[in-house]
Amino acid sequence: MSKKSLLDEMIAQTKISKKNTDKQQKIAETAVKMFAEKGYANTSTSEIAKGAGVAEGTIFRHYGTKDNLLLAVILPFIKESLPSMAENVIKEVYSEDKSFEEFLKAFLQNRWYFIFDNQELFKVIVKELLYSEDLKKELLPFFSETVLKRLLKIINLYKGRGELSDLPSDKILKMMFTLIAGYFVSSFVLSLEPSTNVPTDEINQLVQFIMNGIRKEI
């Protein structure tokens, strides 16, 4: 498991941010701290308001809903941190002596642990992406530039080694991402009881399914 969840990292970040008013800053700091300590689902806006020393109506006036409050504090953090996070993930799971299949297994296991540690945030972001066109326009291009661009580079590298098919790299990436995103959504959003341990067999099966579609035929 990762040493810190995103919420833990954000606690320090909110303390040094100067982009909000003093009242909004206090709400953000209190919300992130309570989400980290009690869990997002177990934290009410009334508790956040009490901890921040403001009326609950103030939270609704600034943010509208608890989901919007979470997004308001997490999106700036994601945008600031995602490029370095993506780079660190690649460094953790990629090495020159690994095959693409081994890289893919390591990548999926790494991301499973990350989403497990941040599953409440993951659920909120997935839900909001389904319904908010504004969030899609704001977040998806940024995700593409910071994460998918790095994965595309890895795909091109392994294509150069002759491990992957001659399909266009962007097509390979789209098929992979669709299957991987679907797997994580079904595991952590649609599942009533997400596994508490990395499902190695499932991940291996997913990798084999993907490799059967993109492996270079000899």
Coordinates of C-alpha atoms in Angstrom, one line a residue, residues 1-216:
M1 CA 0.0 0.0 0.0
S2 CA 1.1 3.6 -0.5
K3 CA 2.5 5.4 2.5
K4 CA 0.0 8.2 2.2
S5 CA -3.3 8.7 0.5
L6 CA -4.1 11.7 -1.6
L7 CA -6.0 13.2 1.3
D8 CA -3.0 12.9 3.6
E9 CA -0.9 14.7 1.0
M10 CA -3.5 17.3 0.5
I11 CA -3.6 18.3 4.2
A12 CA -0.1 19.8 3.9
Q13 CA -0.9 21.4 0.6
T14 CA -4.1 23.2 1.8
K15 CA -2.1 24.8 4.6
I16 CA 0.2 26.6 2.2
S17 CA -2.4 27.5 -0.5
K18 CA -3.3 31.1 -0.6
K19 CA -5.8 31.0 -3.5
N20 CA -8.9 31.1 -1.3
T21 CA -10.3 33.6 1.2
D22 CA -9.5 32.9 4.8
K23 CA -13.0 31.4 5.4
Q24 CA -12.7 29.1 2.3
Q25 CA -9.2 28.2 3.4
K26 CA -10.4 27.1 6.8
I27 CA -13.2 25.1 5.3
A28 CA -10.9 23.4 2.9
E29 CA -8.3 22.5 5.6
T30 CA -11.0 21.2 7.9
A31 CA -12.8 19.2 5.2
V32 CA -9.6 17.5 3.9
K33 CA -8.5 16.6 7.5
M34 CA -11.9 15.2 8.4
F35 CA -12.2 13.2 5.1
A36 CA -8.7 11.7 5.8
E37 CA -9.5 10.9 9.5
K38 CA -13.2 9.7 9.2
G39 CA -13.6 8.9 5.5
Y40 CA -15.6 11.0 3.0
A41 CA -18.9 9.1 3.4
N42 CA -18.7 9.4 7.2
T43 CA -18.1 13.2 7.3
S44 CA -21.1 15.5 7.2
T45 CA -21.1 19.1 6.1
S46 CA -22.4 20.1 9.6
E47 CA -19.3 18.6 11.1
I48 CA -17.0 20.4 8.7
A49 CA -18.8 23.7 9.4
K50 CA -18.4 23.2 13.1
G51 CA -14.7 22.3 12.8
A52 CA -14.1 25.3 10.5
G53 CA -16.1 27.7 12.8
V54 CA -18.6 28.7 10.1
A55 CA -22.3 28.2 9.5
E56 CA -23.2 25.1 7.4
G57 CA -25.0 27.5 5.1
T58 CA -21.6 29.1 4.3
I59 CA -20.4 25.8 2.9
F60 CA -23.5 25.4 0.8
R61 CA -23.2 29.0 -0.4
H62 CA -19.6 28.6 -1.5
Y63 CA -19.7 24.9 -2.8
G64 CA -23.3 23.8 -3.1
T65 CA -22.8 20.1 -2.1
K66 CA -20.2 18.0 -0.3
D67 CA -19.2 16.4 -3.6
N68 CA -18.5 19.9 -5.0
L69 CA -16.5 20.8 -1.9
L70 CA -14.4 17.7 -2.3
L71 CA -13.8 18.4 -6.0
A72 CA -12.9 22.1 -5.2
V73 CA -10.1 21.0 -2.9
I74 CA -8.9 18.0 -4.8
L75 CA -8.8 19.2 -8.4
P76 CA -6.2 21.9 -7.9
F77 CA -4.1 19.4 -6.0
I78 CA -4.4 16.8 -8.8
K79 CA -3.5 19.3 -11.5
E80 CA -0.4 20.4 -9.6
S81 CA 0.7 16.9 -8.6
L82 CA -0.4 14.6 -11.4
P83 CA 2.5 15.1 -13.7
S84 CA 5.1 14.2 -11.1
M85 CA 2.9 11.4 -9.8
A86 CA 2.6 9.9 -13.3
E87 CA 6.3 10.1 -13.8
N88 CA 7.0 8.4 -10.5
V89 CA 4.6 5.5 -11.3
I90 CA 6.4 4.9 -14.6
K91 CA 9.7 4.8 -12.8
E92 CA 8.3 2.4 -10.2
V93 CA 6.9 -0.2 -12.7
Y94 CA 9.1 0.1 -15.8
S95 CA 12.6 -1.3 -16.3
E96 CA 14.4 -2.1 -19.5
D97 CA 14.6 -5.8 -18.7
K98 CA 10.8 -6.2 -18.4
S99 CA 8.6 -7.4 -21.2
F100 CA 5.5 -5.3 -21.9
E101 CA 3.4 -8.0 -20.3
E102 CA 5.4 -7.7 -17.1
F103 CA 5.2 -3.9 -17.2
L104 CA 1.4 -4.1 -17.6
K105 CA 1.0 -6.4 -14.6
A106 CA 3.2 -4.2 -12.5
F107 CA 1.3 -1.1 -13.6
L108 CA -2.1 -2.6 -12.8
Q109 CA -1.0 -3.8 -9.4
N110 CA 0.5 -0.4 -8.6
R111 CA -2.7 1.4 -9.6
W112 CA -4.9 -1.1 -7.8
Y113 CA -3.2 -0.3 -4.5
F114 CA -3.4 3.4 -5.3
I115 CA -7.2 3.3 -6.0
F116 CA -7.8 1.1 -3.0
D117 CA -6.1 3.7 -0.8
N118 CA -8.2 6.5 -2.4
Q119 CA -11.4 4.6 -3.3
E120 CA -13.8 7.2 -1.9
L121 CA -12.2 9.9 -4.0
F122 CA -12.2 7.6 -7.0
K123 CA -16.0 7.0 -6.6
V124 CA -16.8 10.7 -6.4
I125 CA -14.6 11.6 -9.4
V126 CA -16.1 8.8 -11.5
K127 CA -19.6 9.8 -10.6
E128 CA -19.0 13.5 -11.4
L129 CA -17.3 12.7 -14.7
L130 CA -20.5 10.8 -15.8
Y131 CA -22.7 13.8 -15.2
S132 CA -20.5 17.0 -15.4
E133 CA -19.6 18.1 -18.9
D134 CA -17.6 21.0 -17.4
L135 CA -15.5 18.5 -15.3
K136 CA -14.9 16.4 -18.4
K137 CA -13.7 19.4 -20.3
E138 CA -11.4 20.4 -17.4
L139 CA -10.0 17.1 -16.3
L140 CA -9.8 14.7 -19.3
P141 CA -7.5 16.8 -21.6
F142 CA -5.2 17.3 -18.6
F143 CA -5.2 13.6 -17.8
S144 CA -4.5 12.8 -21.5
E145 CA -1.6 15.2 -21.5
T146 CA 0.0 14.0 -18.3
V147 CA -0.8 10.3 -18.0
L148 CA -1.9 8.9 -21.4
K149 CA 1.0 10.7 -23.2
R150 CA 3.5 8.8 -21.0
L151 CA 1.8 5.5 -21.6
L152 CA 1.8 6.2 -25.3
K153 CA 5.6 6.7 -25.1
I154 CA 5.9 3.3 -23.4
I155 CA 3.8 1.6 -26.0
N156 CA 5.9 3.1 -28.8
L157 CA 9.0 1.8 -27.0
Y158 CA 7.7 -1.8 -26.9
K159 CA 6.5 -1.5 -30.4
G160 CA 10.1 -0.7 -31.4
R161 CA 11.2 -3.9 -29.6
G162 CA 8.8 -5.9 -31.7
E163 CA 6.6 -7.0 -28.8
L164 CA 3.3 -5.3 -29.8
S165 CA 1.2 -5.4 -33.0
D166 CA 1.4 -2.9 -35.8
L167 CA -1.9 -1.3 -34.8
P168 CA -1.6 2.5 -34.4
S169 CA -0.2 3.2 -30.9
D170 CA -3.2 5.5 -30.1
K171 CA -5.6 2.6 -30.9
I172 CA -3.7 0.3 -28.7
L173 CA -3.8 2.8 -25.9
K174 CA -7.5 3.4 -26.3
M175 CA -8.3 -0.3 -26.1
M176 CA -6.1 -0.8 -23.1
F177 CA -7.4 2.2 -21.3
T178 CA -11.1 1.3 -21.9
L179 CA -10.5 -2.2 -20.5
I180 CA -8.4 -1.0 -17.5
A181 CA -10.8 1.8 -16.6
G182 CA -13.8 -0.5 -16.9
Y183 CA -12.0 -3.0 -14.6
F184 CA -11.3 -0.5 -11.9
V185 CA -14.8 1.1 -12.1
S186 CA -16.4 -2.4 -11.7
S187 CA -14.0 -3.3 -8.9
F188 CA -14.3 -0.1 -6.8
V189 CA -17.5 1.7 -7.9
L190 CA -20.0 -1.0 -8.9
S191 CA -18.8 -3.7 -6.5
L192 CA -20.6 -3.9 -3.2
E193 CA -17.6 -5.4 -1.5
P194 CA -14.3 -4.4 -3.1
S195 CA -11.5 -6.8 -2.4
T196 CA -9.2 -5.9 0.4
N197 CA -6.2 -7.6 -1.2
V198 CA -4.9 -7.2 -4.7
P199 CA -6.7 -9.8 -6.9
T200 CA -3.7 -11.2 -8.6
D201 CA -5.6 -13.8 -10.6
E202 CA -8.0 -11.2 -12.0
I203 CA -5.2 -8.9 -12.9
N204 CA -3.3 -11.7 -14.7
Q205 CA -6.5 -12.6 -16.6
L206 CA -7.0 -9.0 -17.6
V207 CA -3.4 -8.8 -18.8
Q208 CA -3.7 -11.9 -20.8
F209 CA -6.9 -10.6 -22.4
I210 CA -5.2 -7.4 -23.4
M211 CA -2.1 -9.1 -24.6
N212 CA -4.1 -11.4 -26.8
G213 CA -5.3 -8.3 -28.7
I214 CA -2.1 -6.4 -29.0
R215 CA 0.7 -9.0 -28.9
K216 CA 2.9 -9.1 -32.1

